mmCIF file of C-alpha atoms in Angstrom:
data_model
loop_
_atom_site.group_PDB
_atom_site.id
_atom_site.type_symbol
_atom_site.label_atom_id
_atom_site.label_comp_id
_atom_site.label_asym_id
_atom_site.label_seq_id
_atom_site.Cartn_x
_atom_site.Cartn_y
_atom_site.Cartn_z
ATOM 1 C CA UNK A 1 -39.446 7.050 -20.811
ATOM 2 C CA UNK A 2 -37.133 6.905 -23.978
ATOM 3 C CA UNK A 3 -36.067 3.382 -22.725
ATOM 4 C CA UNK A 4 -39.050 2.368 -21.659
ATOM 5 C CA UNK A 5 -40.679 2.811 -25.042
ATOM 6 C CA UNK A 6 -37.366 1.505 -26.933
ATOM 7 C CA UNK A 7 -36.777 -1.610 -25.157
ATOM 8 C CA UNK A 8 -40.534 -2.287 -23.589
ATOM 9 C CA UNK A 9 -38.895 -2.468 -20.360
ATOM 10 C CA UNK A 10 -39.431 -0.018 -17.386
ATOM 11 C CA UNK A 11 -36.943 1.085 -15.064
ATOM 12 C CA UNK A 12 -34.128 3.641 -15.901
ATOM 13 C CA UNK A 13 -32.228 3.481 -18.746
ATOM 14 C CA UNK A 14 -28.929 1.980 -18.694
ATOM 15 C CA UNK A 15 -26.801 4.832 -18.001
ATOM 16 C CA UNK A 16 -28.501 6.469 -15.402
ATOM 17 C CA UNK A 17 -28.266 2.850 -13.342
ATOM 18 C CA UNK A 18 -24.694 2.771 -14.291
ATOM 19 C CA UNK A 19 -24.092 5.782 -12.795
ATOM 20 C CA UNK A 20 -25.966 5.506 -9.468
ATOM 21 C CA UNK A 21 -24.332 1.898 -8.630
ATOM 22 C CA UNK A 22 -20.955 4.087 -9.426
ATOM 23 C CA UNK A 23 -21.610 6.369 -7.003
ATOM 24 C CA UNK A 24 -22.734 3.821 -4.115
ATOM 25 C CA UNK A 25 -19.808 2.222 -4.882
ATOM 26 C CA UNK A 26 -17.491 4.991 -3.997
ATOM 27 C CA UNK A 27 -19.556 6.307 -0.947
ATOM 28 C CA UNK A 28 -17.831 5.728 2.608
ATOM 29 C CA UNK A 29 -19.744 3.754 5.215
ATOM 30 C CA UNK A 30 -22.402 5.779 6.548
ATOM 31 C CA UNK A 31 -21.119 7.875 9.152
ATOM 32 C CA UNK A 32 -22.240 8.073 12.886
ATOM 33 C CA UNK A 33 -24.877 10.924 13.840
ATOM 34 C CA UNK A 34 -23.377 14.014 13.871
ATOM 35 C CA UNK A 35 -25.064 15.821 17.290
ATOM 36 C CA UNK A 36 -25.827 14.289 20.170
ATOM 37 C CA UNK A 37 -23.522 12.813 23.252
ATOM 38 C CA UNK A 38 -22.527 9.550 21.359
ATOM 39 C CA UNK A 39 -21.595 10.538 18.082
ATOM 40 C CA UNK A 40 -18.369 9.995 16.970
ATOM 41 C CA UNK A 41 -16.281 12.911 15.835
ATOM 42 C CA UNK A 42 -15.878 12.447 12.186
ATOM 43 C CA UNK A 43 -12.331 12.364 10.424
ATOM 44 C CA UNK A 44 -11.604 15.463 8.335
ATOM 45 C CA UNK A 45 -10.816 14.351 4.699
ATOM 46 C CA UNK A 46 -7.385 13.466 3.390
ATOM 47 C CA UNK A 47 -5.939 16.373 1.475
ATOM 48 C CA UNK A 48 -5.187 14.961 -2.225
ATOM 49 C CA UNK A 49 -1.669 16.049 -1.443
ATOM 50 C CA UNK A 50 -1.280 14.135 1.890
ATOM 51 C CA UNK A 51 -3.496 11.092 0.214
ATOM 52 C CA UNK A 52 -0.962 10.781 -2.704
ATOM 53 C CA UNK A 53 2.196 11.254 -0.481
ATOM 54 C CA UNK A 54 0.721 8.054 1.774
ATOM 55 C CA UNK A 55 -0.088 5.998 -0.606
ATOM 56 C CA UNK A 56 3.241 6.400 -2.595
ATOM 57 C CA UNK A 57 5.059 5.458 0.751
ATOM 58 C CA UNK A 58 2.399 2.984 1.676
ATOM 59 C CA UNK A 59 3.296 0.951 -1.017
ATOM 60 C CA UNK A 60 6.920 1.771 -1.300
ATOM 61 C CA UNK A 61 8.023 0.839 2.198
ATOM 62 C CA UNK A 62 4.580 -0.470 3.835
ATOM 63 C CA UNK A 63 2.435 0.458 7.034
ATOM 64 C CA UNK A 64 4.512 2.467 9.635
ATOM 65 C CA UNK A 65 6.329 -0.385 12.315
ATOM 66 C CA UNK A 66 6.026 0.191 16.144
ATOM 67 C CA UNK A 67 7.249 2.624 18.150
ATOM 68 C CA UNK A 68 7.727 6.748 18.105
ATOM 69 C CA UNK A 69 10.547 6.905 15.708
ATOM 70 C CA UNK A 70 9.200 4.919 12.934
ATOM 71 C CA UNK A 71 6.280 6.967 13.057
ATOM 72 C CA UNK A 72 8.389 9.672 12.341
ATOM 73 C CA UNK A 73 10.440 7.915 9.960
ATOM 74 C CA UNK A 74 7.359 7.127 8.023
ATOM 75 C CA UNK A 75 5.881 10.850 8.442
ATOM 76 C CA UNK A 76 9.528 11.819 7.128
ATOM 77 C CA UNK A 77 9.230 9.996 4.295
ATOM 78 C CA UNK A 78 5.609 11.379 3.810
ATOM 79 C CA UNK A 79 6.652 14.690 3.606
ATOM 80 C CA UNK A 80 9.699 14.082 0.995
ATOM 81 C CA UNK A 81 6.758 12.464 -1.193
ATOM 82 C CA UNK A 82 5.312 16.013 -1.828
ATOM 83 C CA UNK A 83 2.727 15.918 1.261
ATOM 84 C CA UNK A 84 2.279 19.550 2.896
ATOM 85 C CA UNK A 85 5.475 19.976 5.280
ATOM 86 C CA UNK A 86 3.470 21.098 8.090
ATOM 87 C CA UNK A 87 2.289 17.541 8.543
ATOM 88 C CA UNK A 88 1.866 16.353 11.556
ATOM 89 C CA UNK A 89 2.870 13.002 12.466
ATOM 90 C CA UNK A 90 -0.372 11.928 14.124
ATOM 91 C CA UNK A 91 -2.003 13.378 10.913
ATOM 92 C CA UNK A 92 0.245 11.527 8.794
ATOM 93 C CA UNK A 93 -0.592 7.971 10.658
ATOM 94 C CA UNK A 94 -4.394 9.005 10.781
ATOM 95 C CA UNK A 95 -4.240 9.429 6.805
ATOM 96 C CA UNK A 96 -2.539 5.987 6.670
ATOM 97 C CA UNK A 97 -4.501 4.398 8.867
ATOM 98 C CA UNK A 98 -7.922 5.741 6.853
ATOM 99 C CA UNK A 99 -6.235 4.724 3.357
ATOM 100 C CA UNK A 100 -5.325 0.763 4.743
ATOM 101 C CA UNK A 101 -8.873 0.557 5.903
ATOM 102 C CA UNK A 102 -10.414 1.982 2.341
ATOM 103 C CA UNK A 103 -7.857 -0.190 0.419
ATOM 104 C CA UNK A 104 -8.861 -3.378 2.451
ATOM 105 C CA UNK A 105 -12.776 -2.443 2.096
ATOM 106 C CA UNK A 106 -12.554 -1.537 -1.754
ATOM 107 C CA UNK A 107 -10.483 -5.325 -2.239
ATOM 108 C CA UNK A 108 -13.694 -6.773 -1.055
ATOM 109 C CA UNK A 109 -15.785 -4.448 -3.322
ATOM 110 C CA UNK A 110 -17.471 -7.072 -5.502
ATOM 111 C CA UNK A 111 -16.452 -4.916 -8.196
ATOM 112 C CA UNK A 112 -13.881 -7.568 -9.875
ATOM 113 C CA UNK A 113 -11.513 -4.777 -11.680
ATOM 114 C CA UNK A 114 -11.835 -2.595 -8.353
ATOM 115 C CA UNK A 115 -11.097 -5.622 -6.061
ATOM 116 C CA UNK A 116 -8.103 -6.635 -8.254
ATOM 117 C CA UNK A 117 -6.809 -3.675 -7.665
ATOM 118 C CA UNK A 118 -7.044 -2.886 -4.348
ATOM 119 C CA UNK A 119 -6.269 -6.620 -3.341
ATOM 120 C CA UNK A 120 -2.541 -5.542 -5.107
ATOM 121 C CA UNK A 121 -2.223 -3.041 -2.921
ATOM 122 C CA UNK A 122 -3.319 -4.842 0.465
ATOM 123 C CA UNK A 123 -0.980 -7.935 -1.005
ATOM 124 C CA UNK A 124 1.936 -5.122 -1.190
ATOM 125 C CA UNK A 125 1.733 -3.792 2.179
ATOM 126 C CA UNK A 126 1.835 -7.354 3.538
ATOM 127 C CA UNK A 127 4.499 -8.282 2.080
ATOM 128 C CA UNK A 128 6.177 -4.986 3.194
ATOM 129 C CA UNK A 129 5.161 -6.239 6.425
ATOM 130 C CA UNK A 130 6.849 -9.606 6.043
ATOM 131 C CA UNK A 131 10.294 -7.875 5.060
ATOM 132 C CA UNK A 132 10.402 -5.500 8.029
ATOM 133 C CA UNK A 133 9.834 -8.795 10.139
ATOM 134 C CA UNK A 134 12.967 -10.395 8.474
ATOM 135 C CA UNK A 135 15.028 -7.546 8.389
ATOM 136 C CA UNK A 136 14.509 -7.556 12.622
ATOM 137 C CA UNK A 137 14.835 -11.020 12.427
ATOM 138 C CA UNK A 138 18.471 -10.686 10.594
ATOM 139 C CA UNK A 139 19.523 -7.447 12.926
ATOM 140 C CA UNK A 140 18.692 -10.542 16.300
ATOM 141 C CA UNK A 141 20.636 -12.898 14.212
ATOM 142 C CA UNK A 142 17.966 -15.631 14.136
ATOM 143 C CA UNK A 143 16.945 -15.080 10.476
ATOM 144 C CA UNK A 144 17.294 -18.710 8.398
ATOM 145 C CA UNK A 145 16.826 -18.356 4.702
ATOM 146 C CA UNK A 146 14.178 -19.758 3.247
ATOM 147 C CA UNK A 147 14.860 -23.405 1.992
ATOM 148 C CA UNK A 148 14.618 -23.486 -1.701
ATOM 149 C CA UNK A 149 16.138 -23.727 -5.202
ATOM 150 C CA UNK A 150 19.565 -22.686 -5.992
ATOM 151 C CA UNK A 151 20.683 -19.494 -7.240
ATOM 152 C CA UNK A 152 20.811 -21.012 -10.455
ATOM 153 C CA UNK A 153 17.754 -22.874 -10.479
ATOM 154 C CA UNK A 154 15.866 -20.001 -9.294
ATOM 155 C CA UNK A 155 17.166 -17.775 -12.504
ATOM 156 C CA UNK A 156 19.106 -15.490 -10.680
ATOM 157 C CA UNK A 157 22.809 -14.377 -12.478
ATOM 158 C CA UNK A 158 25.940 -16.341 -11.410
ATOM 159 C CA UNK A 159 27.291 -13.725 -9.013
ATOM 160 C CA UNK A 160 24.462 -14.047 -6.784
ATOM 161 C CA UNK A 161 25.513 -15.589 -3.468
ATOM 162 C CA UNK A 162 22.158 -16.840 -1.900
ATOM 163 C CA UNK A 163 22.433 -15.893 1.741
ATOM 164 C CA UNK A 164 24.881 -12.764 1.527
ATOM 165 C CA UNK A 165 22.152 -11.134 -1.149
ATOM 166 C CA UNK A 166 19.447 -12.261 -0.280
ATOM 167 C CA UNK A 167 19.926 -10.498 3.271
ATOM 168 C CA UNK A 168 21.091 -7.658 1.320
ATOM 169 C CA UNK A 169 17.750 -7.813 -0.830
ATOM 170 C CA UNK A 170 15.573 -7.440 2.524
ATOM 171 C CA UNK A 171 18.023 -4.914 4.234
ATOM 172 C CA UNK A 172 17.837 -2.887 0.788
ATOM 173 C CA UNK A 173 14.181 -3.365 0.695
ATOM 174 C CA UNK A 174 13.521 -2.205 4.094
ATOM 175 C CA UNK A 175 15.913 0.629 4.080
ATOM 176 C CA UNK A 176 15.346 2.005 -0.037
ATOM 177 C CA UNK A 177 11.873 0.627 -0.594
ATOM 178 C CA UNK A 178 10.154 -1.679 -2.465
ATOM 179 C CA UNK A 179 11.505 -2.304 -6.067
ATOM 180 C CA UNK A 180 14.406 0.605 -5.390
ATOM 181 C CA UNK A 181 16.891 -1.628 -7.110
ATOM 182 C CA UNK A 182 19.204 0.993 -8.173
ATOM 183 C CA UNK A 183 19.328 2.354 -5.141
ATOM 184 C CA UNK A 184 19.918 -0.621 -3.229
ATOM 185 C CA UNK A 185 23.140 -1.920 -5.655
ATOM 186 C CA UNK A 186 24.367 1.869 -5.059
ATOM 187 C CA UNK A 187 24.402 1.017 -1.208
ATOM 188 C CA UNK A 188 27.762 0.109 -0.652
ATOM 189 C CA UNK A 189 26.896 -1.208 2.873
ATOM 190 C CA UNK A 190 24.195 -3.609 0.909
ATOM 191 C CA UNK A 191 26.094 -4.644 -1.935
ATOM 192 C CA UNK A 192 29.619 -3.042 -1.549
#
């Protein structure tokens, strides 16, 4: 009523609106019916643990690739994050599989700070994406560097020897993570 009165307008004041489109914001899809024979069986939550562990290797190394053993790799990797070690690897892969989806919903949020965000982070795990494909294609030996600018043009320092390091980059970048640096120029197999 105090806003009503103050401004002449009806409607809820201000904060209280605020608040409410805040909290529809950040509410999941709703879920399927929860008895009867076709409801879906509802995914527990993420433990905050498990949720931070994912999303540091999420964006570190990207999405899990194919197969058994990079699942494990990733659920590994998971785990050394500070995620509970009794993680399962389908658990792992269901919590990364839940945080993709939110990240790619909350990028088209229509909230423009929450969108930037979140569009960072589904940019990120492309790009991951992209280096795991050129790492395979380097290990099959059909990998051609992308044409371009010199070393020099492109601002990099003098010792930089554009197809030796730049393969080294992606094989550094798949194997240490994204933006591991030091690591990578301590890998004497990368940069030896």
């Amino acid at each position: 009523r105090g806003h009503a009165k103050a401004t002449g307008k009806s409607g809820p004041a201000p904060k209280a609106a605020d608040k409410r489109r805040r909290l529809a914001e950040n509410r999941e899809a709703p879920s399927a019916p929860s008895s009867g024979a076709d409801a879906a069986p509802r995914a527990p939550p993420i433990l905050p643990e498990l949720r931070g562990a994912v999303s540091k290797v999420l964006l570190r190394y990207g999405p899990p690739g194919g197969g058994s053993a990079a699942a494990k790799a990733f659920a590994a990797r998971v785990v050394g994050e500070g995620a509970p070690p009794d993680s399962s690897v389908s658990v792992v892969l269901q919590a990364s599989n839940a945080l993709q989806a939110e990240w790619t919903r909350l990028s088209k949020s229509g909230v423009p700070d929450k969108e930037k965000k979140f569009r960072g982070k589904v940019a990120r795990l492309q790009l991951c994406a992209r280096v795991r494909e050129a790492v395979a294609a380097i290990d099959a030996g059909r990998w051609q560097p992308p044409a371009g600018m010199s070393a020099s043009e492109a601002g990099l320092p003098p010792w930089w020897r554009p197809r030796a390091h730049d393969v080294a980059l992606l094989q550094g970048t798949a194997r240490h993570g994204f933006g591991a640096y030091g690591d990578m120029f301590r890998d004497a197999e990368l940069f030896g």
